[in-house]
mmCIF file of C-alpha atoms in Angstrom:
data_model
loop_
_atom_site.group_PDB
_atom_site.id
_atom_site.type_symbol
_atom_site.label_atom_id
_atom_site.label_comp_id
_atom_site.label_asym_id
_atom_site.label_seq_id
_atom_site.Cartn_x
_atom_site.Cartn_y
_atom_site.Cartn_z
ATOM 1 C CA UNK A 1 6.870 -33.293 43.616
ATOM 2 C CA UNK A 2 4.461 -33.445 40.826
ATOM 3 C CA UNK A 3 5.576 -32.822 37.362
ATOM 4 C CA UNK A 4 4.328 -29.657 35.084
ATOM 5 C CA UNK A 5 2.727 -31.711 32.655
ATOM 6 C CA UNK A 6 0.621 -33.404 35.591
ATOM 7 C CA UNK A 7 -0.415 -29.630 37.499
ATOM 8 C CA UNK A 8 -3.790 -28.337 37.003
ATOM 9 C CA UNK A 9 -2.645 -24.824 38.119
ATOM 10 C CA UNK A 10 -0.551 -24.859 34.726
ATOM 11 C CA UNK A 11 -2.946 -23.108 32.593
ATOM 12 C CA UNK A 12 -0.249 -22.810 29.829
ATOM 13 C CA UNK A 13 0.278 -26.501 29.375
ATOM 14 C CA UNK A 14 -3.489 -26.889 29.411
ATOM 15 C CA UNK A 15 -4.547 -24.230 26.067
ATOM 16 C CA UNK A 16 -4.861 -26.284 22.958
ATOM 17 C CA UNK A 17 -1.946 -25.874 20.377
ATOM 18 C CA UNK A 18 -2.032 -22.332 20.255
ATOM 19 C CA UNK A 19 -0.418 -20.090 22.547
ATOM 20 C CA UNK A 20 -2.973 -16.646 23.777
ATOM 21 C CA UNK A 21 0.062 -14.716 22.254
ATOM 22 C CA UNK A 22 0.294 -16.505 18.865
ATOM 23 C CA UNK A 23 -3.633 -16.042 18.856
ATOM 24 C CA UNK A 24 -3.158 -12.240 19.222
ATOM 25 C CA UNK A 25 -0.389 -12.732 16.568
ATOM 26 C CA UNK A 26 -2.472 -14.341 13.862
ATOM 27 C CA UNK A 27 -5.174 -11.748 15.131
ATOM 28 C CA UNK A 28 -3.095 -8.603 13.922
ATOM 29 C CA UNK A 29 -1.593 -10.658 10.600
ATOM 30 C CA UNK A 30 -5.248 -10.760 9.817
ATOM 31 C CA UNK A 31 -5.921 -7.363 10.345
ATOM 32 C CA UNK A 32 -2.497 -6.596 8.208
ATOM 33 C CA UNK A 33 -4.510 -8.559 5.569
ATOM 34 C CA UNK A 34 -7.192 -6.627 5.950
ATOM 35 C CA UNK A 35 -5.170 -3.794 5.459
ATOM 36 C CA UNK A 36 -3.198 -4.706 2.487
ATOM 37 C CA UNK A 37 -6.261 -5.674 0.573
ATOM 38 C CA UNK A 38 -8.077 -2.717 1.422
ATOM 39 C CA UNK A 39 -5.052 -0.346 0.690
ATOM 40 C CA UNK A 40 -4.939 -2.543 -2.144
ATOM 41 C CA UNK A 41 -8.192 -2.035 -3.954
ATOM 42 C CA UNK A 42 -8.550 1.516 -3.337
ATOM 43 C CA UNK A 43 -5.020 2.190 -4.812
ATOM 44 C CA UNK A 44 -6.122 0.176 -7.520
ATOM 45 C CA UNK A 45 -9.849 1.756 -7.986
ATOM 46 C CA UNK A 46 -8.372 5.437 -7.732
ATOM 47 C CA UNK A 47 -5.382 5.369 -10.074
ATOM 48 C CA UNK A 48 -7.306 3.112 -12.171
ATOM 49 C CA UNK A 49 -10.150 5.947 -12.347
ATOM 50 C CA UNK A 50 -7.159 8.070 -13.211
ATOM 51 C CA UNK A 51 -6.207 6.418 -15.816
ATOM 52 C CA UNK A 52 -9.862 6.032 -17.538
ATOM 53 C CA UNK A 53 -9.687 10.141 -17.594
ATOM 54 C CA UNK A 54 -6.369 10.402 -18.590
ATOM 55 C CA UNK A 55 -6.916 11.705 -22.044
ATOM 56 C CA UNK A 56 -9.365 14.256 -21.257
ATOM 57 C CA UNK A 57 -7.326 15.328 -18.359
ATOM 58 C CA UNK A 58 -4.346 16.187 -19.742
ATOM 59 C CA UNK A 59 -6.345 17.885 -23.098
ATOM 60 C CA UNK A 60 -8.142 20.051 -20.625
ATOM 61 C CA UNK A 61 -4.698 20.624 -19.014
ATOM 62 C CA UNK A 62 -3.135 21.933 -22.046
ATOM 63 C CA UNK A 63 -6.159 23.512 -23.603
ATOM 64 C CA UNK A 64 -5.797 25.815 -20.534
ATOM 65 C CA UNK A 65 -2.200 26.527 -20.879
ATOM 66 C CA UNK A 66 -2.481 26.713 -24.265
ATOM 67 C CA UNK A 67 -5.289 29.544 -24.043
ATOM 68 C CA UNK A 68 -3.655 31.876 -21.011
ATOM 69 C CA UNK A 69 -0.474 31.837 -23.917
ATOM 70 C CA UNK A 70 -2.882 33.038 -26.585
ATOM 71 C CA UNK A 71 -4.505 35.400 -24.263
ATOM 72 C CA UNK A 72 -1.229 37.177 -23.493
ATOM 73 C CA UNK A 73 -1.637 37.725 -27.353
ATOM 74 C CA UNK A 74 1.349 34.965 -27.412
ATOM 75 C CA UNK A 75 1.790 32.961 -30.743
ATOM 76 C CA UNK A 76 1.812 28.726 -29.875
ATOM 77 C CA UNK A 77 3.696 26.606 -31.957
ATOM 78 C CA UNK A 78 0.759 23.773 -32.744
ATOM 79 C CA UNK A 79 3.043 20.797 -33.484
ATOM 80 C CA UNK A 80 4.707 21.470 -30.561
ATOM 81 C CA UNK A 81 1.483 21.887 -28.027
ATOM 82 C CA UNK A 82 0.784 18.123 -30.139
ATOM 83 C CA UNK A 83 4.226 16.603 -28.740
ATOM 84 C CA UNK A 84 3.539 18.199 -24.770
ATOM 85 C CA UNK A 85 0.242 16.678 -24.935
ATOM 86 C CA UNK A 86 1.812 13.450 -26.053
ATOM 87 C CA UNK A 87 4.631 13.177 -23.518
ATOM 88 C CA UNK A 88 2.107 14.344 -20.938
ATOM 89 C CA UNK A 89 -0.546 11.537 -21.798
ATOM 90 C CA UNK A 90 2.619 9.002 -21.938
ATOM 91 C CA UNK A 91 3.899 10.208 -18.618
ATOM 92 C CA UNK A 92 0.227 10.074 -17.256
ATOM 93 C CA UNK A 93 -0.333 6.502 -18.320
ATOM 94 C CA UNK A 94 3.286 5.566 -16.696
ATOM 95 C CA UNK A 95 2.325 7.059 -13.843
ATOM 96 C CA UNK A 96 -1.388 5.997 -12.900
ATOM 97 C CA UNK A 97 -0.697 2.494 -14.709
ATOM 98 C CA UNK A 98 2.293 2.039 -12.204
ATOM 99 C CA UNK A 99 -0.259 3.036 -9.181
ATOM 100 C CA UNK A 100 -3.368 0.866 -10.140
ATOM 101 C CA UNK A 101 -0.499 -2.033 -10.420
ATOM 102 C CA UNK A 102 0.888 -1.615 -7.000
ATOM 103 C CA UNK A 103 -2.657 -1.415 -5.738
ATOM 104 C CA UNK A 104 -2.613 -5.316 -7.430
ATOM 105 C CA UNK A 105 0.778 -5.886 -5.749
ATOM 106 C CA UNK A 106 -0.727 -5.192 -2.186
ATOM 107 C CA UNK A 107 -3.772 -6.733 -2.758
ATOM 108 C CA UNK A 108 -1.642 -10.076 -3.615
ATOM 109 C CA UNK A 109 0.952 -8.989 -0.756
ATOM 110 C CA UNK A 110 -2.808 -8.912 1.581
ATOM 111 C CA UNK A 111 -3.705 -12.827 0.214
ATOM 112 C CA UNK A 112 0.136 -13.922 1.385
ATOM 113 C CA UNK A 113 0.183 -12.881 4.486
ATOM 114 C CA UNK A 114 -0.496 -15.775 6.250
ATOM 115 C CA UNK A 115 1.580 -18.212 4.258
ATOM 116 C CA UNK A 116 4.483 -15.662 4.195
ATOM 117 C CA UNK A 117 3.889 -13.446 7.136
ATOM 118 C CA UNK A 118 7.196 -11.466 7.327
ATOM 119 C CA UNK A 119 7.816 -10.927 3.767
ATOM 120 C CA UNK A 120 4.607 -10.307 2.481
ATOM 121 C CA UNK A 121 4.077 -7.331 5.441
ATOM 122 C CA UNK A 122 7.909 -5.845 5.382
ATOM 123 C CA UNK A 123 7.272 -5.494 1.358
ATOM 124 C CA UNK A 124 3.629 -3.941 1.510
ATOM 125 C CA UNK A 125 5.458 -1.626 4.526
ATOM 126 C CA UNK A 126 8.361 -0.838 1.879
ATOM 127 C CA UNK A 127 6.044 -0.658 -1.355
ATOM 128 C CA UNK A 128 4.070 1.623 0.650
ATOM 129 C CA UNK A 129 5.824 3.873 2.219
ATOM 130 C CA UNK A 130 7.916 4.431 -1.505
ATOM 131 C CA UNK A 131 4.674 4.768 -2.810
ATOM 132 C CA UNK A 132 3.600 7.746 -0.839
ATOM 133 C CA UNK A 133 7.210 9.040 -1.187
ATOM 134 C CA UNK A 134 7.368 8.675 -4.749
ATOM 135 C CA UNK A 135 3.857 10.358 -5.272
ATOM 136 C CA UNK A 136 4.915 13.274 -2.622
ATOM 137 C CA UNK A 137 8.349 13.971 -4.792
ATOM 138 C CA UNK A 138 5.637 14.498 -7.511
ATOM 139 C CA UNK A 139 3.202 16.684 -5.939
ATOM 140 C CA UNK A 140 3.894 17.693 -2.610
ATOM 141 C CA UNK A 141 0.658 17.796 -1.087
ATOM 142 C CA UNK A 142 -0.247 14.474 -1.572
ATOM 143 C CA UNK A 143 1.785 14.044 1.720
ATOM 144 C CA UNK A 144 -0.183 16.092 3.982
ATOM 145 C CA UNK A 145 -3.884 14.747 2.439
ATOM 146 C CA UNK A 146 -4.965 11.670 4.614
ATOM 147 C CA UNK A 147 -2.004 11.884 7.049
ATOM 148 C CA UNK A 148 -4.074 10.362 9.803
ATOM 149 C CA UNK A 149 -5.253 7.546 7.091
ATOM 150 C CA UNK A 150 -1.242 6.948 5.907
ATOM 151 C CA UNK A 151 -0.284 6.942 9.709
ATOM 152 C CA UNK A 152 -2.734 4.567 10.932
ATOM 153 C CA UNK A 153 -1.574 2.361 7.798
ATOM 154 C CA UNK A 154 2.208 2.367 8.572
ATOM 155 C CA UNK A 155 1.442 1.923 12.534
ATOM 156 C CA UNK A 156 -0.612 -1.070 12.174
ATOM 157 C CA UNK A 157 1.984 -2.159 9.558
ATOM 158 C CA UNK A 158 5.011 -2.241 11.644
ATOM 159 C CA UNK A 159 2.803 -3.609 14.366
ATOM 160 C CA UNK A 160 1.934 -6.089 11.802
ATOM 161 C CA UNK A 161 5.452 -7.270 11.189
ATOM 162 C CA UNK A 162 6.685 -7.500 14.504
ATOM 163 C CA UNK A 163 3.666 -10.094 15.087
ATOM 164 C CA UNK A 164 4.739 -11.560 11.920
ATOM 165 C CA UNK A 165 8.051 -12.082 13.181
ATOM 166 C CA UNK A 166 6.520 -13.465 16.812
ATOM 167 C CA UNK A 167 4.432 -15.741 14.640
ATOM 168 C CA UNK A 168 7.201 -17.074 12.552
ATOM 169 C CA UNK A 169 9.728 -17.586 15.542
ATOM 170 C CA UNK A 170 6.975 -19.488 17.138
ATOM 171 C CA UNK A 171 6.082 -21.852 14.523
ATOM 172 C CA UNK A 172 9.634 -22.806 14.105
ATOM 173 C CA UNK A 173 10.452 -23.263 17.643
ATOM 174 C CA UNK A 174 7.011 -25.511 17.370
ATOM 175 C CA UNK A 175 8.596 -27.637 14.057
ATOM 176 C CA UNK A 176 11.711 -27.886 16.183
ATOM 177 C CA UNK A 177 10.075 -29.090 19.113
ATOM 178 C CA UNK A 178 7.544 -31.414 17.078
#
């Protein structure tokens, strides 16, 4: 009886070092790079725009309030409008600062992926998906705009890290076997 090793009907003992699933594997951790990076740099471009306009956001913000009080023939204490506009600018700054930095986080997270496949996708998954909840406690409609966008990202993403996992498991049975 001829060995395994020795049968040319064996096509798996015949593919070069790396297995057609770890292939698809490292196929979707590149596309969870893709993603990352790409989630990455337009969380980073937006809020960062945000931030830029800031100032003349929020003065336009109060300006407005500040006028429908005075048209209601309302008196407005000036010092105070002063300290709202500060804690709103402050607040603002917190806010879109803290989003253009995650943007840097997944963009970084998007790099690691392949030397750090299951941590680098279950934390973009996580940072994400606290992301868009922390942004929908804050204005509620942020949830519904680009649902079909957010799904596709968290789909691919848990499709991502159980590929990452695959990948991993392989590799170590591999360094076991080696």
């Amino acid at each position: 009886m001829a060995s395994v090793e020795n049968n040319p009907l064996d096509f798996a003992s015949q593919i070069p070092h790396k297995s057609l699933a770890q292939s698809i594997r490292s196929k979707e951790l590149k596309q969870a790079r893709g993603i990352l990076i790409v989630v990455g740099v337009l969380t980073f471009l937006v809020n960062g725009g945000f931030l830029m306009m800031a100032k003349s956001n929020v003065d336009q913000e109060i300006d407005k309030q500040v006028k429908q009080v005075q048209a209601q023939h309302m008196q407005v204490d000036l010092h105070q409008v002063e300290l709202v506009r500060a804690s709103a600018l402050t607040l603002t700054y917190l806010i879109q600062g803290g989003a253009a930095a995650l943007g840097i986080v997944f963009i970084v997270l998007g790099f690691l992926v392949k030397s750090y496949p299951v941590p680098a996708t279950m934390l973009g998954l996580i940072l994400y998906l606290a992301g868009t909840a922390i942004f929908g406690y804050l204005e509620p409609m942020t949830l519904l705009q680009g649902i079909i966008f957010k799904m596709f990202i968290v789909i691919s993403l848990f499709a991502s890290i159980k590929a990452a996992i695959g990948y991993q498991k392989h590799l170590a049975r591999n360094a076991v076997a080696a």
